Coordinates of C-alpha atoms in Angstrom, one line a residue:
Chain A
X1 CA 31.5 -61.5 65.8
X2 CA 34.2 -59.4 66.8
X3 CA 36.0 -61.3 69.8
X4 CA 36.2 -59.6 72.8
X5 CA 39.4 -59.1 73.6
X6 CA 41.5 -58.3 76.4
X7 CA 44.3 -56.0 76.2
X8 CA 45.5 -55.6 72.2
X9 CA 48.9 -57.2 71.4
X10 CA 51.2 -55.2 68.9
X11 CA 52.9 -56.5 66.0
X12 CA 56.3 -55.4 67.0
X13 CA 55.8 -57.5 70.2
X14 CA 54.2 -60.6 68.7
X15 CA 57.1 -60.5 65.9
X16 CA 59.8 -61.9 68.7
X17 CA 57.4 -64.2 70.4
X18 CA 57.1 -67.9 69.6
X19 CA 54.5 -69.8 67.6
X20 CA 52.3 -70.7 70.9
X21 CA 52.1 -66.9 72.1
X22 CA 51.2 -65.9 68.4
X23 CA 48.3 -68.3 68.2
X24 CA 46.8 -67.5 71.9
X25 CA 46.9 -63.6 70.9
X26 CA 45.0 -64.7 67.6
X27 CA 42.8 -67.2 69.2
X28 CA 41.9 -64.5 72.4
X29 CA 41.3 -61.8 69.8
X30 CA 44.0 -59.8 71.2
X31 CA 45.7 -59.7 67.9
X32 CA 43.7 -59.1 64.5
X33 CA 46.2 -57.8 62.3
X34 CA 48.4 -59.4 59.2
X35 CA 50.5 -62.3 59.8
X36 CA 53.6 -61.4 57.8
X37 CA 56.9 -61.9 59.7
X38 CA 54.9 -63.8 62.5
X39 CA 55.6 -67.5 63.7
X40 CA 58.7 -67.6 62.0
X41 CA 59.5 -70.9 60.3
X42 CA 56.4 -72.3 60.4
X43 CA 53.8 -72.7 57.2
X44 CA 51.1 -70.0 56.7
X45 CA 48.2 -70.6 54.9
X46 CA 45.3 -69.2 52.6
X47 CA 42.1 -70.2 53.8
X48 CA 38.5 -71.1 52.1
X49 CA 35.3 -72.6 53.7
X50 CA 32.7 -74.1 51.9
X51 CA 29.4 -76.2 52.2
X52 CA 30.1 -80.0 51.8
X53 CA 28.1 -80.0 48.4
X54 CA 31.0 -77.6 47.0
X55 CA 34.2 -79.1 48.3
X56 CA 34.5 -82.1 45.7
X57 CA 34.4 -79.5 43.0
X58 CA 36.7 -77.3 44.6
X59 CA 39.1 -79.8 45.6
X60 CA 39.1 -81.1 41.9
X61 CA 39.8 -77.2 41.1
X62 CA 42.6 -77.0 43.3
X63 CA 44.2 -80.2 42.0
X64 CA 43.9 -79.1 38.4
X65 CA 45.6 -75.8 39.2
X66 CA 48.3 -76.8 42.0
X67 CA 50.3 -73.7 41.1
X68 CA 47.5 -70.8 42.3
X69 CA 45.8 -73.5 44.5
X70 CA 48.6 -76.1 46.5
X71 CA 46.3 -77.8 48.6
X72 CA 48.0 -78.2 52.1
X73 CA 45.1 -79.5 54.3
X74 CA 41.8 -80.1 54.2
X75 CA 39.1 -80.5 57.5
X76 CA 36.6 -83.1 57.9
X77 CA 32.9 -82.1 57.0
X78 CA 31.9 -80.1 60.2
X79 CA 35.0 -80.5 62.4
X80 CA 36.8 -77.2 62.7
X81 CA 39.8 -79.0 63.9
X82 CA 42.7 -78.5 61.2
X83 CA 43.9 -81.9 63.0
X84 CA 46.8 -82.5 59.7
X85 CA 48.1 -78.6 60.6
X86 CA 48.4 -78.8 64.3
X87 CA 48.0 -79.9 67.4
X88 CA 45.1 -78.2 68.2
X89 CA 44.3 -75.5 65.2
X90 CA 40.6 -74.2 65.3
X91 CA 39.6 -72.9 62.1
X92 CA 36.8 -70.8 63.7
X93 CA 39.4 -68.7 66.2
X94 CA 42.8 -69.0 65.1
X95 CA 42.9 -66.8 61.9
X96 CA 43.0 -63.1 63.0
X97 CA 40.4 -62.0 60.3
X98 CA 37.8 -63.6 58.2
X99 CA 35.9 -62.4 55.0
X100 CA 32.5 -63.7 54.6
X101 CA 30.8 -64.0 51.4
X102 CA 27.4 -64.6 50.6
X103 CA 26.7 -65.9 47.0
X104 CA 29.9 -64.6 46.3
X105 CA 29.3 -61.2 47.5
X106 CA 31.6 -59.9 50.5
X107 CA 29.0 -59.6 53.2
X108 CA 31.0 -59.0 56.5
X109 CA 34.3 -59.3 58.1
X110 CA 34.9 -61.3 61.5
X111 CA 37.7 -62.1 63.9
X112 CA 35.7 -65.0 65.0
X113 CA 33.5 -67.3 62.7
X114 CA 31.9 -69.7 65.6
X115 CA 28.7 -68.4 65.3
X116 CA 29.0 -69.4 61.4
X117 CA 30.4 -72.7 61.5
X118 CA 28.1 -75.7 61.0
X119 CA 28.2 -79.4 60.4
X120 CA 28.0 -78.9 56.4
X121 CA 31.3 -76.9 56.0
X122 CA 34.5 -77.9 54.9
X123 CA 37.7 -76.0 55.5
X124 CA 40.5 -75.6 52.9
X125 CA 44.1 -74.7 53.5
X126 CA 46.3 -73.2 50.6
X127 CA 50.0 -72.6 50.2
X128 CA 51.1 -69.0 50.3
X129 CA 54.0 -67.1 48.9
X130 CA 55.5 -66.2 52.6
X131 CA 57.2 -69.5 52.3
X132 CA 59.4 -68.9 49.2
X133 CA 59.7 -65.2 49.9
X134 CA 61.4 -66.2 53.4
X135 CA 63.8 -68.9 51.0
X136 CA 64.6 -66.0 48.7
X137 CA 65.5 -63.6 51.6
X138 CA 68.0 -66.4 53.1
X139 CA 70.0 -66.5 49.7
X140 CA 70.3 -62.6 49.9
X141 CA 67.6 -61.8 47.4
X142 CA 65.8 -58.3 48.5
X143 CA 62.2 -57.9 48.2
X144 CA 61.2 -54.5 47.8
X145 CA 57.4 -54.8 48.8
X146 CA 59.0 -56.6 52.2
X147 CA 62.0 -54.1 52.9
X148 CA 59.0 -51.1 52.1
X149 CA 56.3 -52.7 54.5
X150 CA 53.9 -53.2 51.5
X151 CA 51.5 -55.7 50.3
X152 CA 52.8 -57.5 46.9
X153 CA 51.2 -56.3 43.9
X154 CA 49.0 -58.8 42.3
X155 CA 47.2 -58.7 38.5
X156 CA 44.7 -60.7 36.8
X157 CA 46.2 -62.3 33.8
X158 CA 44.7 -63.7 30.1
X159 CA 45.5 -67.1 31.4
X160 CA 42.4 -69.3 32.1
X161 CA 42.5 -71.6 35.0
X162 CA 41.4 -75.2 34.5
X163 CA 37.8 -75.5 35.6
X164 CA 36.2 -77.7 37.9
X165 CA 32.3 -77.6 38.3
X166 CA 31.6 -74.2 38.8
X167 CA 34.9 -73.0 39.6
X168 CA 36.7 -71.3 36.7
X169 CA 38.3 -67.8 36.0
X170 CA 41.9 -66.1 35.0
X171 CA 44.8 -67.1 37.1
X172 CA 46.1 -63.9 39.2
X173 CA 49.9 -63.5 39.6
X174 CA 51.8 -61.4 42.0
X175 CA 54.8 -59.7 41.0
X176 CA 58.4 -59.2 42.2
X177 CA 61.2 -57.3 40.5
X178 CA 64.8 -59.4 40.5
X179 CA 67.9 -58.7 39.2
X180 CA 68.9 -60.5 36.1
X181 CA 72.2 -62.1 37.6
X182 CA 69.6 -63.5 40.4
X183 CA 66.9 -64.5 37.9
X184 CA 68.2 -68.5 37.7
X185 CA 68.5 -68.5 41.4
X186 CA 65.0 -67.1 42.1
X187 CA 63.6 -69.6 39.7
X188 CA 65.3 -72.6 41.3
X189 CA 64.8 -71.8 44.9
X190 CA 61.1 -71.1 44.1
X191 CA 60.6 -74.4 42.4
X192 CA 61.7 -76.4 45.7
X193 CA 58.6 -75.1 47.3
X194 CA 55.5 -76.3 45.2
X195 CA 53.5 -76.3 48.2
X196 CA 54.0 -72.4 48.0
X197 CA 53.3 -72.0 44.1
X198 CA 56.4 -73.3 42.9
X199 CA 58.4 -71.8 40.2
X200 CA 57.2 -68.5 38.6
X201 CA 54.5 -69.0 35.7
X202 CA 56.1 -66.1 33.7
X203 CA 59.1 -63.8 33.5
X204 CA 60.0 -60.7 31.4
X205 CA 57.2 -58.8 29.3
X206 CA 53.8 -58.6 31.3
X207 CA 51.9 -57.9 28.3
X208 CA 52.5 -61.7 27.2
X209 CA 50.5 -62.7 30.0
X210 CA 47.8 -59.6 29.8
X211 CA 49.4 -57.3 31.7
X212 CA 49.2 -53.6 30.0
X213 CA 50.7 -51.9 33.0
X214 CA 53.0 -53.6 35.6
X215 CA 52.9 -50.2 37.5
X216 CA 49.2 -50.5 38.0
X217 CA 48.2 -53.7 40.2
X218 CA 44.6 -55.2 40.5
X219 CA 45.2 -55.9 44.3
X220 CA 47.7 -54.9 46.5
X221 CA 50.3 -52.1 46.5
X222 CA 52.5 -50.3 43.4
X223 CA 56.1 -50.9 43.5
X224 CA 58.8 -49.5 41.0
X225 CA 59.3 -51.2 37.8
X226 CA 63.0 -50.2 37.2
X227 CA 64.1 -50.9 33.8
X228 CA 67.7 -53.0 34.8
X229 CA 65.1 -55.6 36.7
X230 CA 63.1 -58.7 35.5
X231 CA 59.4 -58.6 36.3
X232 CA 58.7 -62.1 37.7
X233 CA 55.4 -63.2 38.1
X234 CA 54.2 -66.2 40.4
X235 CA 50.8 -68.0 40.6
X236 CA 49.0 -66.3 43.2
X237 CA 46.8 -67.3 46.1
X238 CA 43.9 -64.6 45.2
X239 CA 43.0 -66.9 42.2
X240 CA 40.7 -69.2 44.1
X241 CA 39.1 -66.7 46.1
X242 CA 38.1 -65.0 42.1
X243 CA 37.2 -68.6 41.1
X244 CA 34.8 -68.8 44.4
X245 CA 33.0 -65.4 43.9
X246 CA 32.3 -66.8 40.1
X247 CA 30.9 -70.0 41.7
X248 CA 28.4 -67.9 44.2
X249 CA 28.1 -70.5 46.9
X250 CA 25.3 -69.6 49.1
X251 CA 28.2 -69.3 52.0
X252 CA 32.1 -69.4 51.6
X253 CA 34.2 -68.0 54.3
X254 CA 38.2 -66.8 53.6
X255 CA 41.0 -65.5 55.3
X256 CA 41.3 -61.4 55.1
X257 CA 44.1 -61.2 52.7
X258 CA 47.4 -61.2 54.3
X259 CA 45.5 -62.2 57.5
X260 CA 46.9 -66.0 57.3
X261 CA 46.6 -69.0 59.3
X262 CA 49.6 -70.0 61.1
X263 CA 50.2 -73.7 61.6
X264 CA 52.5 -76.0 63.0
X265 CA 53.9 -77.4 60.2
X266 CA 57.7 -76.5 59.5
X267 CA 58.1 -74.1 56.4
X268 CA 60.5 -76.4 54.8
X269 CA 58.6 -79.9 55.2
X270 CA 58.4 -82.2 52.1
X271 CA 54.8 -82.9 53.4
X272 CA 52.4 -80.7 55.2
X273 CA 50.7 -83.2 57.4
X274 CA 51.7 -83.6 61.2
X275 CA 53.0 -87.2 61.9
X276 CA 50.5 -87.5 65.1
X277 CA 47.3 -86.0 64.7
X278 CA 44.9 -84.5 67.6
X279 CA 41.3 -85.4 66.1
X280 CA 39.3 -84.1 69.3
Chain B
X1 CA 34.7 -107.5 29.0
X2 CA 37.8 -108.7 27.3
X3 CA 38.2 -106.4 24.2
X4 CA 37.9 -108.4 20.7
X5 CA 41.6 -107.6 19.7
X6 CA 43.2 -108.4 16.4
X7 CA 46.5 -109.6 16.3
X8 CA 48.0 -109.1 19.8
X9 CA 51.0 -106.7 19.8
X10 CA 54.6 -108.1 21.6
X11 CA 55.9 -106.2 24.6
X12 CA 59.3 -106.1 22.9
X13 CA 58.1 -104.7 19.8
X14 CA 56.1 -101.8 22.0
X15 CA 59.3 -101.2 23.7
X16 CA 60.5 -99.3 20.7
X17 CA 57.2 -97.6 19.9
X18 CA 56.2 -94.0 20.3
X19 CA 53.3 -93.1 22.6
X20 CA 50.7 -92.9 20.0
X21 CA 51.4 -96.4 18.7
X22 CA 51.4 -97.8 22.5
X23 CA 47.9 -96.1 23.5
X24 CA 46.1 -97.5 20.4
X25 CA 47.5 -101.2 20.8
X26 CA 46.3 -100.8 24.4
X27 CA 42.9 -99.4 23.4
X28 CA 42.2 -101.6 20.9
X29 CA 42.8 -104.6 22.9
X30 CA 46.3 -105.9 21.0
X31 CA 48.4 -105.2 24.1
X32 CA 47.5 -106.4 27.5
X33 CA 50.2 -106.8 29.7
X34 CA 52.6 -104.6 32.1
X35 CA 53.8 -101.1 31.1
X36 CA 57.2 -100.8 32.7
X37 CA 59.5 -99.4 30.1
X38 CA 56.7 -98.4 27.7
X39 CA 56.0 -94.9 26.4
X40 CA 59.3 -93.7 27.3
X41 CA 59.8 -90.2 29.4
X42 CA 55.7 -90.1 30.1
X43 CA 54.2 -90.2 33.4
X44 CA 52.4 -93.5 34.4
X45 CA 49.6 -93.5 36.9
X46 CA 47.9 -95.8 39.4
X47 CA 44.1 -95.6 38.8
X48 CA 41.1 -96.1 41.3
X49 CA 37.5 -95.6 40.2
X50 CA 35.0 -94.7 43.0
X51 CA 31.5 -94.0 43.0
X52 CA 30.9 -90.1 43.9
X53 CA 29.9 -90.8 47.0
X54 CA 33.3 -91.8 48.4
X55 CA 35.0 -89.1 46.0
X56 CA 35.5 -86.4 48.5
X57 CA 36.7 -89.0 51.2
X58 CA 39.2 -90.5 48.9
X59 CA 40.4 -87.2 48.0
X60 CA 40.8 -86.1 51.5
X61 CA 42.7 -89.5 51.8
X62 CA 45.0 -88.6 49.1
X63 CA 45.5 -85.0 50.5
X64 CA 46.5 -86.5 53.8
X65 CA 48.6 -89.2 52.7
X66 CA 50.8 -87.8 49.7
X67 CA 53.5 -89.6 49.8
X68 CA 51.7 -92.8 49.3
X69 CA 48.7 -91.6 47.2
X70 CA 50.0 -88.3 45.0
X71 CA 47.0 -87.2 43.4
X72 CA 48.1 -86.5 39.5
X73 CA 44.1 -86.2 38.1
X74 CA 40.9 -86.4 38.7
X75 CA 38.1 -86.9 36.2
X76 CA 34.6 -85.1 36.3
X77 CA 32.2 -87.3 37.7
X78 CA 30.9 -89.2 34.9
X79 CA 33.0 -88.3 32.4
X80 CA 35.5 -91.1 31.3
X81 CA 37.9 -88.4 29.4
X82 CA 41.0 -87.6 31.7
X83 CA 41.2 -84.1 29.5
X84 CA 43.8 -82.8 32.5
X85 CA 46.1 -85.9 31.9
X86 CA 46.0 -86.6 27.6
X87 CA 45.0 -85.3 24.6
X88 CA 42.1 -88.0 24.3
X89 CA 42.7 -90.2 27.3
X90 CA 39.9 -92.6 27.9
X91 CA 40.2 -94.5 31.2
X92 CA 37.4 -96.9 30.2
X93 CA 40.1 -98.6 27.7
X94 CA 43.4 -96.9 28.2
X95 CA 44.6 -98.8 30.9
X96 CA 45.8 -102.7 29.6
X97 CA 44.2 -104.3 32.6
X98 CA 41.7 -103.4 35.4
X99 CA 40.9 -105.3 38.5
X100 CA 37.2 -104.8 39.6
X101 CA 36.4 -104.7 43.5
X102 CA 32.6 -105.5 44.9
X103 CA 32.1 -104.3 48.5
X104 CA 36.2 -104.7 48.8
X105 CA 36.7 -107.9 46.9
X106 CA 38.1 -108.5 43.7
X107 CA 35.2 -110.0 41.7
X108 CA 36.9 -109.9 38.2
X109 CA 39.5 -109.0 35.9
X110 CA 39.0 -107.1 32.3
X111 CA 40.8 -105.4 29.9
X112 CA 38.0 -102.6 29.3
X113 CA 35.4 -101.3 31.4
X114 CA 33.0 -99.3 28.9
X115 CA 30.3 -101.6 30.1
X116 CA 31.0 -100.7 33.9
X117 CA 31.6 -97.2 33.5
X118 CA 28.3 -94.9 34.6
X119 CA 27.6 -91.2 35.2
X120 CA 28.2 -91.6 38.9
X121 CA 32.1 -92.7 39.0
X122 CA 35.1 -90.8 39.2
X123 CA 38.2 -91.9 38.1
X124 CA 41.6 -91.2 40.1
X125 CA 45.0 -91.2 38.7
X126 CA 48.0 -91.4 41.3
X127 CA 51.7 -91.3 40.8
X128 CA 53.5 -94.2 40.6
X129 CA 57.5 -95.2 41.4
X130 CA 58.4 -95.7 38.0
X131 CA 59.1 -92.0 37.5
X132 CA 61.8 -91.8 39.9
X133 CA 63.2 -95.3 39.2
X134 CA 64.1 -93.8 35.8
X135 CA 65.6 -90.9 37.3
X136 CA 67.8 -93.2 39.5
X137 CA 68.5 -95.4 36.5
X138 CA 69.7 -92.1 34.6
X139 CA 71.7 -91.3 37.5
X140 CA 73.7 -94.4 37.1
X141 CA 71.9 -96.2 40.2
X142 CA 71.2 -100.1 39.2
X143 CA 68.0 -101.4 40.3
X144 CA 67.9 -105.4 41.0
X145 CA 64.5 -105.8 40.4
X146 CA 64.5 -103.9 36.9
X147 CA 68.1 -105.5 35.7
X148 CA 66.2 -108.8 36.6
X149 CA 63.0 -108.2 35.0
X150 CA 61.2 -108.7 38.5
X151 CA 58.7 -106.9 40.5
X152 CA 59.6 -104.7 43.5
X153 CA 59.2 -106.0 46.3
X154 CA 56.7 -104.4 48.6
X155 CA 55.6 -104.8 52.4
X156 CA 53.0 -103.9 54.8
X157 CA 54.3 -101.4 57.6
X158 CA 53.7 -100.7 61.2
X159 CA 52.7 -96.8 60.0
X160 CA 49.1 -95.9 60.3
X161 CA 48.1 -93.5 57.6
X162 CA 45.9 -90.5 58.1
X163 CA 42.0 -91.8 57.9
X164 CA 39.6 -90.0 56.0
X165 CA 35.9 -90.9 56.4
X166 CA 35.8 -94.7 55.2
X167 CA 39.5 -94.7 54.5
X168 CA 42.3 -96.1 56.5
X169 CA 44.9 -98.8 57.0
X170 CA 48.6 -99.0 57.4
X171 CA 51.1 -97.6 54.7
X172 CA 52.4 -100.2 52.2
X173 CA 56.3 -99.3 50.9
X174 CA 58.3 -101.0 48.4
X175 CA 62.3 -101.7 48.9
X176 CA 65.1 -101.1 46.9
X177 CA 68.6 -102.0 48.1
X178 CA 71.2 -99.0 47.7
X179 CA 74.9 -99.2 48.0
X180 CA 76.1 -97.0 51.0
X181 CA 78.0 -94.3 48.9
X182 CA 74.6 -93.7 46.9
X183 CA 72.7 -93.3 49.5
X184 CA 72.7 -89.6 49.9
X185 CA 72.0 -89.5 45.7
X186 CA 69.0 -91.9 45.9
X187 CA 67.3 -89.7 48.5
X188 CA 68.1 -86.3 46.9
X189 CA 67.0 -87.6 43.4
X190 CA 63.6 -89.3 44.4
X191 CA 62.8 -86.1 46.7
X192 CA 62.8 -84.2 43.6
X193 CA 59.8 -86.1 42.2
X194 CA 57.2 -85.3 44.8
X195 CA 54.5 -86.6 42.4
X196 CA 56.2 -90.0 42.6
X197 CA 56.2 -90.9 46.2
X198 CA 58.9 -88.5 46.8
X199 CA 61.8 -89.1 49.5
X200 CA 62.3 -92.3 50.9
X201 CA 59.7 -92.8 54.0
X202 CA 63.0 -95.1 55.7
X203 CA 66.2 -96.6 55.1
X204 CA 67.9 -99.1 57.2
X205 CA 66.5 -101.6 59.8
X206 CA 63.4 -102.8 58.2
X207 CA 62.1 -103.9 62.0
X208 CA 62.2 -100.0 62.7
X209 CA 58.8 -99.7 60.4
X210 CA 57.7 -103.4 61.3
X211 CA 58.8 -105.6 58.3
X212 CA 60.3 -108.7 60.4
X213 CA 61.8 -110.0 57.1
X214 CA 63.0 -108.1 54.0
X215 CA 63.6 -111.3 51.9
X216 CA 59.6 -111.9 52.3
X217 CA 57.7 -109.4 50.7
X218 CA 54.0 -109.2 51.1
X219 CA 53.6 -108.2 47.3
X220 CA 56.1 -108.5 44.3
X221 CA 58.9 -110.6 44.2
X222 CA 62.0 -111.6 46.5
X223 CA 65.4 -109.9 46.1
X224 CA 68.7 -110.4 47.4
X225 CA 69.2 -108.4 50.6
X226 CA 73.1 -108.3 50.9
X227 CA 74.8 -107.1 54.1
X228 CA 76.8 -104.4 52.4
X229 CA 73.7 -102.6 51.0
X230 CA 71.2 -100.7 52.7
X231 CA 67.5 -101.6 52.4
X232 CA 65.7 -98.1 51.4
X233 CA 61.8 -98.0 51.6
X234 CA 59.5 -95.8 49.7
X235 CA 55.7 -95.0 50.3
X236 CA 54.2 -97.3 47.8
X237 CA 50.8 -96.9 45.6
X238 CA 49.1 -100.0 46.9
X239 CA 48.5 -98.0 50.2
X240 CA 45.3 -96.6 48.8
X241 CA 44.0 -100.2 47.3
X242 CA 44.4 -101.3 50.8
X243 CA 42.5 -98.4 52.2
X244 CA 39.8 -98.7 49.3
X245 CA 39.6 -102.5 50.5
X246 CA 39.0 -101.5 54.2
X247 CA 36.2 -99.0 52.7
X248 CA 34.4 -101.6 50.9
X249 CA 32.8 -99.2 48.5
X250 CA 29.8 -101.2 46.3
X251 CA 32.2 -100.8 43.3
X252 CA 35.5 -99.8 42.9
X253 CA 38.1 -100.6 39.6
X254 CA 41.5 -100.2 39.8
X255 CA 44.5 -100.8 37.2
X256 CA 45.8 -104.6 37.5
X257 CA 49.4 -104.1 39.4
X258 CA 52.1 -102.8 36.7
X259 CA 49.4 -102.2 34.3
X260 CA 49.4 -98.5 34.6
X261 CA 47.6 -95.3 32.6
X262 CA 50.7 -94.0 30.3
X263 CA 49.6 -90.1 30.1
X264 CA 50.6 -87.2 27.7
X265 CA 52.3 -85.6 30.6
X266 CA 56.1 -85.6 30.7
X267 CA 57.8 -87.5 33.5
X268 CA 59.5 -84.6 34.6
X269 CA 56.7 -82.0 34.5
X270 CA 56.4 -79.5 37.3
X271 CA 52.8 -79.9 37.2
X272 CA 50.5 -83.1 36.0
X273 CA 48.0 -80.8 34.3
X274 CA 48.0 -80.2 30.5
X275 CA 47.9 -77.1 29.3
X276 CA 45.5 -77.2 26.7
X277 CA 42.6 -79.3 27.8
X278 CA 40.2 -81.5 25.5
X279 CA 37.1 -81.7 27.4
X280 CA 34.7 -83.9 24.6

């Protein structure tokens, strides 16, 4: 269902708001757009919700592919409160927009999944690239897609992920162009965030990982590919969505790309688990 | 069953052997003792084997408590080959000694669990402190228990782990005494190994975390506690064993403490997953 919202809140005003206000706007349905730059300093995550029968294999898939699928939180079966990631996070309402897949096919897009949640579902939160992008920016490394308000370009590679049960498929990567003299910094900085895809999986010739045209992404926006910069590729959170579509569970709910769950966990936390948990 | 071994192999001779020879000696039953210092440079892990009905909750427990329970590998249900951790690792034979728990109580100790393995079991590998201890030694930081061939002292704390299903309990920590001028180094070095318990969870007054007498550990050996050194505490791999005993599964098999699985994964790998997997 689309939430019956009151007045809608603008992205610009929310960008200056604190985490509490951002969450209230999302929960109440007055903000339904992307979360880049919102809730500054707090961990944002990809979301996948699956029936319990698929949960063990999906966790194995994440454990075996930690760079595309860094697992930052898992709900109890049937409990919509993600108590390890926040004081009152409710996975039914606290993501701005959701995609609902039935048998692996996109069926609808919603801003509230209270009507779909049931006792058999398990919600998974996976780290996302916003975290290391912020760290790169703090180090003075500019990112073209952010400076130009575009979505990072993403590509399907020729790299097989490690299968688990019905979950398998090629790894998806995101690409950022980096000046050669900052390449070592970029690698070292992102490596320090294993819960946000960690170090890049490849840099240099895109053909090596099966990308024939770096100016034509499979997802996201095109970016310039200047010859004096190095294309750098990170494992991407779209990878598990591809694996889920391949597994064709009867029901799967994900966040709408770019519309992430904003948690109460500081972005630079060593461990993505709240010290005091609220289980209600 | 105890393996029908040929000639037994001494610890001293195995210490100089390569990984292949160490594995063959363990698999063949000619070496049944502790693995500290063996297979130098390769990741060693704690082991827990559980019926599939407990596997999802145990994985959730590990995800929620990543410092005591850093999950480095999970088998397919019923498949004893840990293909993400080695070329031919067989969990039934490749650990020097196992403890078998029935309903949470130690029932027997074996050196081969081929007779117990069945289609319903899932094997979990969890990182261990050997990894960061080696890194500390390389940085010139001496560790008393290693220099004196003792087991590190371990203590039950007053810190609750985050429960998942039937798994819960207090965190167990290991203690190492550190010179004050090396404390910052010790914290930074161990933090770089999240798959080996990461940074310490506490340093200084043991009472703060519920330890009344640092010279009297709950597991392992006593060590001197000199007043000019700082006691430093790390989350410990005994924690999940306590949680498992609390959960009382009908069957659980662990490694015998100190008798670890030695994997094919380099100790300093960013990701504890083999690039090419052998699924046979």
